[in-house]
Amino acid sequence: MLRAFTRLRAPLRSLPKTLTLIPSPSPPVLPNPTHQSPPFSLLASPFSRSTRRGRKEGEASRGEDDNSLGVFVFGCDHETPPRLLILQPRLRPDSLLNSKLGEAINLANSLEEQRDGFFTEEFADKKPPPHLIVQNPASRSRTHADTFFGPGTVDNVKCHLRALETEDKIDAVFVNTILSGVQQRNLEVAWGKPVLDRVGLIIEIFNAHAETKEAKLQSELAGLMYKKTRLVRVRGPSGRLTFGASGEAEVVSAKGRGTGGRGFISGAGETELQLQRRRILERRNHLLSQIEEVRRTRALQRASRRRHGGTEGQGLATVAIVGYTNAGKSTLVSALSESYVFSDDRLFATVDPRVRSVILPSGRKALLSDTVGFISDLPVQLVEAFHATLEEVVEADLLVHVLDSSAPNLVEQRSSVLQVLRQIGVAEEKVQNMIEVWNKIDLLKGHAGADEILDGGEYPSEVDKDMASGESADEDGMHSRPSSNEQIDNNEMVSEVSCDELIYEDELVDEDGMHSGLSSSEPIDDHEITSEVSCDEPVDDNEMVSELSSVESKVEDTASEQEVDETAVFSQVESSKAWEMIDLPACGESKEIQRVETSAVMGIGLQELLSLIDEKLTAQKPVLQKNLGAFDRKWRPSHVYDDEKVAEQ
Ligand SMILES: Nc1nc2c(ncn2[C@@H]2O[C@H](COP(=O)(O)OP(=O)(O)OP(=O)(O)O)[C@@H](O)[C@H]2O)c(=O)[nH]1
Ligand SMILES: [Mg+2]
């Protein structure tokens, strides 16, 4: 249970102590496209079950080439999670880089499916995947349309891949930025490995973690929409031009017509691109109709429990628990409702909606709706696809925003969540009325709970004893972050990330890089309410090992730097009260928010939180008069898709 406490520390131990200058590789020998048969297909899954799931259930006809509509990357079943090489484009300042790298490592390690209801390995026991800090062309507006990175970076990564192959097989490369379809394909050809960008990996994780029908449908839809934007023209092994099919060998261009005639929208005359798009559209429409059914059912249930579930004619209020992924939402719901809700250190552990009931101090019953976590730059496709689930957040009577108070990038996480809430249409009034929960206070330096853990003292009885078995943090370990380990410049390896200029991640992502979240509500049981609706020169082995091992000294530096950042925030909120009004100008908005400090694992602040929820709900109008008719509202998929459809016709 000390996993959260140590989860960013494990990767740190494997970061290099010294950074080595890698010799520039000799001129790249690019594979001969016409003779190469890549071992992967662009959009089949690295390992998720979506493809076999679709086949098993036979939910829709996928046309003559089933593989071409496989949503995810590899199209084969892996018994073990895929091993990824992480490429983190350089960011400034270092603190931002470190938090992004830490997140990338956690994302990569989160890509895993449960087998027989369990993950095979504890998250904290997982080794951090190999990771490289690479030149960030976006920071200087010098992205390359064809490969995103410059040729030097592409070649150096290739060197690393070769070196790593001698030790451990790498299944794919994860680039922690957003790539275009052409860039992704060109990098795959250059590196001979499947490439996942941030959007693709997050969708993969959703797909891997989805268990209920609802979550599976929605994550497949998100994957499909992602694939639609990845269709690029390629030359198949036979030399024939096509779009997005497996066995592709050469990227020709992002646009163009296939070998078919031009006369008809469908049938023999349609172009390859039209054919692929039509098939995606058909599948999408099928999924949409199923999701719409789920949505209506959920809306009816919501209305029903509002009418009948409450006491003394109050109706049954729903409280949506929202927040950044891994903030502790599920653990908090579990602690508040004294029931089991799955929680895990993996990002996006919750994809399937869960609702639990709770009795508030006044005796009033309410529902706590555990939602999917948000993340910065969460794919817009996920927001669209998970509309039905997100509706639960929009329709909730009260929102509780859970923050991981020990997170190094707390302020950024907070504003990401607020951005998503507004994006999905949560009323401003509700955002203003939201309760903010600063969870994991036991991890904060100086906190009694944290001191006990650090001193190796006794845990309070409520604390999961597993916490003791986790790796203990170093003395300054409260806010440690992974440090950069290496950096590949276009032409050379550089030993240090310098801090001379400010480059922020915004420069990396397109404006549409969005976020998502979801929740649910189902039949009402007192405790358990589960939603079912739902290089060319090989690099010396030893050299590589030293590069990919850890930099402890750098970690200490960043830890202390971070403490300063956090103190700036916390000095505003020092208090002996369990909750108070705070001001967070760093978030770009100065407003008062009611905050409760909690530790979900130690049971701290729970009663105060319940009281505040009670107070807020009581101050609201009766639930019954509000929000009814939500299910009457027709959900229309994004106008973007409709526009595309019209354009295609
Ligand atoms: N130390 C500490 N760990 C916590 C606390 N709350 C949650 N955790 C741990 O943080 C990890 C993530 O918790 P979850 O409840 O799964 O987080 P979540 O917000 O539901 O995450 P997603 O579902 O992935 O969005 C788990 O390992 C929890 O045990 C806390 O108050 N203190
Ligand atoms: Mg969760």
PDB file of C-alpha atoms in Angstrom, residues 210-396:
ATOM      1  CA  ALA A 210     -12.301  -1.925 -19.743  1.00  0.00           C
ATOM      2  CA  GLU A 211     -14.299  -4.798 -18.358  1.00  0.00           C
ATOM      3  CA  THR A 212     -17.968  -3.901 -18.637  1.00  0.00           C
ATOM      4  CA  LYS A 213     -19.862  -3.812 -21.899  1.00  0.00           C
ATOM      5  CA  GLU A 214     -20.290  -0.082 -21.631  1.00  0.00           C
ATOM      6  CA  ALA A 215     -16.613   0.623 -21.126  1.00  0.00           C
ATOM      7  CA  LYS A 216     -15.629  -1.800 -23.883  1.00  0.00           C
ATOM      8  CA  LEU A 217     -17.979  -0.191 -26.367  1.00  0.00           C
ATOM      9  CA  GLN A 218     -16.785   3.262 -25.527  1.00  0.00           C
ATOM     10  CA  SER A 219     -13.097   2.481 -25.604  1.00  0.00           C
ATOM     11  CA  GLU A 220     -13.501   0.699 -28.924  1.00  0.00           C
ATOM     12  CA  LEU A 221     -15.279   3.743 -30.286  1.00  0.00           C
ATOM     13  CA  ALA A 222     -12.442   5.975 -29.101  1.00  0.00           C
ATOM     14  CA  GLY A 223      -9.934   3.671 -30.772  1.00  0.00           C
ATOM     15  CA  LEU A 224     -11.896   3.689 -33.974  1.00  0.00           C
ATOM     16  CA  MET A 225     -12.037   7.456 -34.101  1.00  0.00           C
ATOM     17  CA  TYR A 226      -8.308   7.544 -33.446  1.00  0.00           C
ATOM     18  CA  LYS A 227      -7.736   5.123 -36.284  1.00  0.00           C
ATOM     19  CA  LYS A 228      -9.806   7.222 -38.616  1.00  0.00           C
ATOM     20  CA  THR A 229      -7.364  10.062 -38.222  1.00  0.00           C
ATOM     21  CA  ARG A 230      -4.420   7.714 -38.854  1.00  0.00           C
ATOM     22  CA  LEU A 231      -5.366   6.520 -42.315  1.00  0.00           C
ATOM     23  CA  VAL A 232      -2.422   7.242 -44.548  1.00  0.00           C
ATOM     24  CA  ARG A 233      -1.647   6.009 -47.997  1.00  0.00           C
ATOM     25  CA  VAL A 234       0.798   3.167 -48.052  1.00  0.00           C
ATOM     26  CA  ARG A 235       2.230   0.762 -50.572  1.00  0.00           C
ATOM     27  CA  GLY A 236       1.512  -2.828 -49.744  1.00  0.00           C
ATOM     28  CA  PRO A 237       3.970  -5.689 -50.221  1.00  0.00           C
ATOM     29  CA  SER A 238       2.444  -6.386 -53.609  1.00  0.00           C
ATOM     30  CA  GLY A 239       3.204  -2.826 -54.646  1.00  0.00           C
ATOM     31  CA  ARG A 240      -0.459  -1.860 -54.613  1.00  0.00           C
ATOM     32  CA  LEU A 241      -1.431   1.391 -52.983  1.00  0.00           C
ATOM     33  CA  THR A 242      -3.844   1.180 -50.130  1.00  0.00           C
ATOM     34  CA  PHE A 243      -4.827   2.885 -46.906  1.00  0.00           C
ATOM     35  CA  GLY A 244      -4.161   1.656 -43.419  1.00  0.00           C
ATOM     36  CA  ALA A 245      -4.191  -2.083 -44.138  1.00  0.00           C
ATOM     37  CA  SER A 246      -1.790  -4.444 -42.458  1.00  0.00           C
ATOM     38  CA  GLY A 247       1.417  -5.428 -44.190  1.00  0.00           C
ATOM     39  CA  GLU A 248       2.077  -1.884 -45.293  1.00  0.00           C
ATOM     40  CA  ALA A 249       5.655  -1.093 -46.112  1.00  0.00           C
ATOM     41  CA  GLU A 250       5.998   2.388 -47.448  1.00  0.00           C
ATOM     42  CA  VAL A 251       4.389   5.673 -46.652  1.00  0.00           C
ATOM     43  CA  VAL A 252       3.570   7.431 -49.848  1.00  0.00           C
ATOM     44  CA  SER A 253       1.607  10.439 -48.704  1.00  0.00           C
ATOM     45  CA  ALA A 254      -1.091  11.473 -46.337  1.00  0.00           C
ATOM     46  CA  LYS A 255      -3.588  11.953 -49.110  1.00  0.00           C
ATOM     47  CA  GLY A 256      -4.360  10.504 -52.458  1.00  0.00           C
ATOM     48  CA  ARG A 257      -6.615   8.178 -54.257  1.00  0.00           C
ATOM     49  CA  GLY A 258      -6.463   4.478 -54.369  1.00  0.00           C
ATOM     50  CA  THR A 259      -6.682   2.266 -57.363  1.00  0.00           C
ATOM     51  CA  GLY A 260     -10.453   2.254 -57.508  1.00  0.00           C
ATOM     52  CA  GLY A 261     -12.629   4.351 -59.785  1.00  0.00           C
ATOM     53  CA  ARG A 262     -14.001   7.700 -58.814  1.00  0.00           C
ATOM     54  CA  GLY A 263     -17.627   7.467 -59.801  1.00  0.00           C
ATOM     55  CA  PHE A 264     -19.387   6.166 -56.723  1.00  0.00           C
ATOM     56  CA  ILE A 265     -19.434   6.704 -53.019  1.00  0.00           C
ATOM     57  CA  SER A 266     -19.754   3.028 -52.372  1.00  0.00           C
ATOM     58  CA  GLY A 267     -19.220  -0.203 -54.196  1.00  0.00           C
ATOM     59  CA  ALA A 268     -16.606  -1.145 -56.707  1.00  0.00           C
ATOM     60  CA  GLY A 269     -15.947   2.432 -57.730  1.00  0.00           C
ATOM     61  CA  GLU A 270     -14.984   3.826 -54.361  1.00  0.00           C
ATOM     62  CA  THR A 271     -11.418   4.698 -53.592  1.00  0.00           C
ATOM     63  CA  GLU A 272      -9.386   2.830 -51.012  1.00  0.00           C
ATOM     64  CA  LEU A 273      -9.590   5.724 -48.643  1.00  0.00           C
ATOM     65  CA  GLN A 274     -13.348   5.952 -49.007  1.00  0.00           C
ATOM     66  CA  LEU A 275     -13.670   2.230 -48.478  1.00  0.00           C
ATOM     67  CA  GLN A 276     -11.654   2.341 -45.273  1.00  0.00           C
ATOM     68  CA  ARG A 277     -13.552   5.332 -44.018  1.00  0.00           C
ATOM     69  CA  ARG A 278     -16.898   3.812 -44.870  1.00  0.00           C
ATOM     70  CA  ARG A 279     -16.062   0.686 -42.937  1.00  0.00           C
ATOM     71  CA  ILE A 280     -14.944   2.687 -39.944  1.00  0.00           C
ATOM     72  CA  LEU A 281     -18.109   4.731 -40.171  1.00  0.00           C
ATOM     73  CA  GLU A 282     -20.283   1.618 -40.278  1.00  0.00           C
ATOM     74  CA  ARG A 283     -18.616   0.199 -37.226  1.00  0.00           C
ATOM     75  CA  ARG A 284     -18.825   3.535 -35.495  1.00  0.00           C
ATOM     76  CA  ASN A 285     -22.549   3.828 -36.168  1.00  0.00           C
ATOM     77  CA  HIS A 286     -23.067   0.353 -34.809  1.00  0.00           C
ATOM     78  CA  LEU A 287     -21.179   1.209 -31.641  1.00  0.00           C
ATOM     79  CA  LEU A 288     -22.999   4.498 -31.290  1.00  0.00           C
ATOM     80  CA  SER A 289     -26.373   2.830 -31.421  1.00  0.00           C
ATOM     81  CA  GLN A 290     -25.327   0.382 -28.717  1.00  0.00           C
ATOM     82  CA  ILE A 291     -23.906   3.147 -26.570  1.00  0.00           C
ATOM     83  CA  GLU A 292     -27.086   5.143 -27.001  1.00  0.00           C
ATOM     84  CA  GLU A 293     -29.042   2.208 -25.632  1.00  0.00           C
ATOM     85  CA  VAL A 294     -26.759   2.027 -22.628  1.00  0.00           C
ATOM     86  CA  ARG A 295     -27.081   5.721 -22.139  1.00  0.00           C
ATOM     87  CA  ARG A 296     -30.861   5.704 -22.152  1.00  0.00           C
ATOM     88  CA  THR A 297     -30.953   2.852 -19.687  1.00  0.00           C
ATOM     89  CA  ARG A 298     -28.620   4.698 -17.374  1.00  0.00           C
ATOM     90  CA  ALA A 299     -30.613   7.908 -17.660  1.00  0.00           C
ATOM     91  CA  LEU A 300     -33.814   6.056 -16.772  1.00  0.00           C
ATOM     92  CA  GLN A 301     -32.145   4.477 -13.771  1.00  0.00           C
ATOM     93  CA  ARG A 302     -30.837   7.832 -12.699  1.00  0.00           C
ATOM     94  CA  ALA A 303     -34.268   9.389 -12.877  1.00  0.00           C
ATOM     95  CA  SER A 304     -35.807   6.450 -11.080  1.00  0.00           C
ATOM     96  CA  ARG A 305     -33.510   6.571  -8.125  1.00  0.00           C
ATOM     97  CA  ARG A 306     -33.963  10.291  -7.874  1.00  0.00           C
ATOM     98  CA  ARG A 307     -37.666   9.719  -7.526  1.00  0.00           C
ATOM     99  CA  HIS A 308     -37.645   6.732  -5.251  1.00  0.00           C
ATOM    100  CA  GLY A 309     -34.265   6.315  -3.677  1.00  0.00           C
ATOM    101  CA  GLY A 310     -34.219   9.167  -1.206  1.00  0.00           C
ATOM    102  CA  THR A 311     -35.741   9.589   2.170  1.00  0.00           C
ATOM    103  CA  GLU A 312     -38.427  12.036   3.243  1.00  0.00           C
ATOM    104  CA  GLY A 313     -39.186  13.031  -0.294  1.00  0.00           C
ATOM    105  CA  GLN A 314     -35.715  14.457  -0.805  1.00  0.00           C
ATOM    106  CA  GLY A 315     -34.808  12.200  -3.691  1.00  0.00           C
ATOM    107  CA  LEU A 316     -31.468  10.518  -3.840  1.00  0.00           C
ATOM    108  CA  ALA A 317     -28.603  12.825  -4.551  1.00  0.00           C
ATOM    109  CA  THR A 318     -25.644  11.773  -6.644  1.00  0.00           C
ATOM    110  CA  VAL A 319     -22.178  12.983  -5.790  1.00  0.00           C
ATOM    111  CA  ALA A 320     -19.636  12.522  -8.588  1.00  0.00           C
ATOM    112  CA  ILE A 321     -16.055  11.970  -7.459  1.00  0.00           C
ATOM    113  CA  VAL A 322     -13.819  13.487 -10.123  1.00  0.00           C
ATOM    114  CA  GLY A 323     -10.115  14.154 -10.369  1.00  0.00           C
ATOM    115  CA  TYR A 324      -6.806  13.458 -12.047  1.00  0.00           C
ATOM    116  CA  THR A 325      -6.000   9.839 -12.582  1.00  0.00           C
ATOM    117  CA  ASN A 326      -4.430   8.119  -9.575  1.00  0.00           C
ATOM    118  CA  ALA A 327      -5.515  10.866  -7.165  1.00  0.00           C
ATOM    119  CA  GLY A 328      -7.211   8.265  -4.983  1.00  0.00           C
ATOM    120  CA  LYS A 329     -10.848   8.618  -6.061  1.00  0.00           C
ATOM    121  CA  SER A 330     -11.719   4.949  -5.871  1.00  0.00           C
ATOM    122  CA  THR A 331      -9.910   4.512  -2.559  1.00  0.00           C
ATOM    123  CA  LEU A 332     -11.846   7.456  -1.187  1.00  0.00           C
ATOM    124  CA  VAL A 333     -15.194   6.133  -2.424  1.00  0.00           C
ATOM    125  CA  SER A 334     -14.310   2.814  -0.879  1.00  0.00           C
ATOM    126  CA  ALA A 335     -13.404   4.393   2.471  1.00  0.00           C
ATOM    127  CA  LEU A 336     -16.449   6.663   2.580  1.00  0.00           C
ATOM    128  CA  SER A 337     -18.915   3.931   1.714  1.00  0.00           C
ATOM    129  CA  GLU A 338     -17.090   1.222   3.663  1.00  0.00           C
ATOM    130  CA  SER A 339     -17.325  -1.050   0.665  1.00  0.00           C
ATOM    131  CA  TYR A 340     -14.894  -2.433  -1.885  1.00  0.00           C
ATOM    132  CA  VAL A 341     -14.042  -0.444  -4.963  1.00  0.00           C
ATOM    133  CA  PHE A 342     -11.125  -1.540  -7.089  1.00  0.00           C
ATOM    134  CA  SER A 343      -8.152   0.785  -6.808  1.00  0.00           C
ATOM    135  CA  ASP A 344      -4.645   0.465  -8.122  1.00  0.00           C
ATOM    136  CA  ASP A 345      -1.537   2.483  -8.815  1.00  0.00           C
ATOM    137  CA  ARG A 346      -1.946   1.926 -12.530  1.00  0.00           C
ATOM    138  CA  LEU A 347      -3.237   4.990 -14.313  1.00  0.00           C
ATOM    139  CA  PHE A 348      -6.828   4.669 -15.412  1.00  0.00           C
ATOM    140  CA  ALA A 349      -7.436   1.788 -13.088  1.00  0.00           C
ATOM    141  CA  THR A 350     -11.084   2.790 -13.153  1.00  0.00           C
ATOM    142  CA  VAL A 351     -12.638   2.649 -16.575  1.00  0.00           C
ATOM    143  CA  ASP A 352     -15.811   0.900 -15.593  1.00  0.00           C
ATOM    144  CA  PRO A 353     -18.329   3.014 -13.783  1.00  0.00           C
ATOM    145  CA  ARG A 354     -19.078   2.259 -10.154  1.00  0.00           C
ATOM    146  CA  VAL A 355     -21.588   3.719  -7.718  1.00  0.00           C
ATOM    147  CA  ARG A 356     -21.741   3.222  -3.990  1.00  0.00           C
ATOM    148  CA  SER A 357     -24.250   4.463  -1.469  1.00  0.00           C
ATOM    149  CA  VAL A 358     -23.357   6.279   1.695  1.00  0.00           C
ATOM    150  CA  ILE A 359     -25.273   7.510   4.716  1.00  0.00           C
ATOM    151  CA  LEU A 360     -24.479  11.114   5.474  1.00  0.00           C
ATOM    152  CA  PRO A 361     -24.239  12.466   9.063  1.00  0.00           C
ATOM    153  CA  SER A 362     -27.794  13.806   8.861  1.00  0.00           C
ATOM    154  CA  GLY A 363     -29.053  10.314   8.075  1.00  0.00           C
ATOM    155  CA  ARG A 364     -29.645  11.190   4.459  1.00  0.00           C
ATOM    156  CA  LYS A 365     -28.611   8.656   1.865  1.00  0.00           C
ATOM    157  CA  ALA A 366     -26.576   9.694  -1.170  1.00  0.00           C
ATOM    158  CA  LEU A 367     -24.791   7.987  -4.006  1.00  0.00           C
ATOM    159  CA  LEU A 368     -21.096   8.325  -4.640  1.00  0.00           C
ATOM    160  CA  SER A 369     -20.224   7.895  -8.275  1.00  0.00           C
ATOM    161  CA  ASP A 370     -16.628   6.836  -8.897  1.00  0.00           C
ATOM    162  CA  THR A 371     -15.459   8.250 -12.184  1.00  0.00           C
ATOM    163  CA  VAL A 372     -12.677   7.669 -14.641  1.00  0.00           C
ATOM    164  CA  GLY A 373      -9.686   9.866 -13.983  1.00  0.00           C
ATOM    165  CA  PHE A 374      -8.663  12.788 -16.121  1.00  0.00           C
ATOM    166  CA  ILE A 375      -5.207  13.550 -17.459  1.00  0.00           C
ATOM    167  CA  SER A 376      -3.609  16.446 -19.266  1.00  0.00           C
ATOM    168  CA  ASP A 377      -3.897  16.157 -23.046  1.00  0.00           C
ATOM    169  CA  LEU A 378      -6.384  13.384 -22.761  1.00  0.00           C
ATOM    170  CA  PRO A 379      -7.531  12.425 -26.231  1.00  0.00           C
ATOM    171  CA  VAL A 380     -10.582  14.237 -27.492  1.00  0.00           C
ATOM    172  CA  GLN A 381     -11.685  10.890 -28.922  1.00  0.00           C
ATOM    173  CA  LEU A 382     -12.071   9.571 -25.387  1.00  0.00           C
ATOM    174  CA  VAL A 383     -14.125  12.526 -24.291  1.00  0.00           C
ATOM    175  CA  GLU A 384     -16.429  11.956 -27.244  1.00  0.00           C
ATOM    176  CA  ALA A 385     -16.641   8.216 -26.899  1.00  0.00           C
ATOM    177  CA  PHE A 386     -17.189   8.263 -23.150  1.00  0.00           C
ATOM    178  CA  HIS A 387     -19.928  10.830 -23.442  1.00  0.00           C
ATOM    179  CA  ALA A 388     -22.528   8.505 -21.979  1.00  0.00           C
ATOM    180  CA  THR A 389     -20.465   7.906 -18.886  1.00  0.00           C
ATOM    181  CA  LEU A 390     -19.361  11.496 -18.538  1.00  0.00           C
ATOM    182  CA  GLU A 391     -22.982  12.474 -18.497  1.00  0.00           C
ATOM    183  CA  GLU A 392     -23.097  11.132 -14.985  1.00  0.00           C
ATOM    184  CA  VAL A 393     -20.667  13.847 -13.932  1.00  0.00           C
ATOM    185  CA  VAL A 394     -22.633  16.523 -15.729  1.00  0.00           C
ATOM    186  CA  GLU A 395     -25.872  15.389 -14.139  1.00  0.00           C
ATOM    187  CA  ALA A 396     -24.524  14.898 -10.635  1.00  0.00           C
TER     188      ALA A 396
END
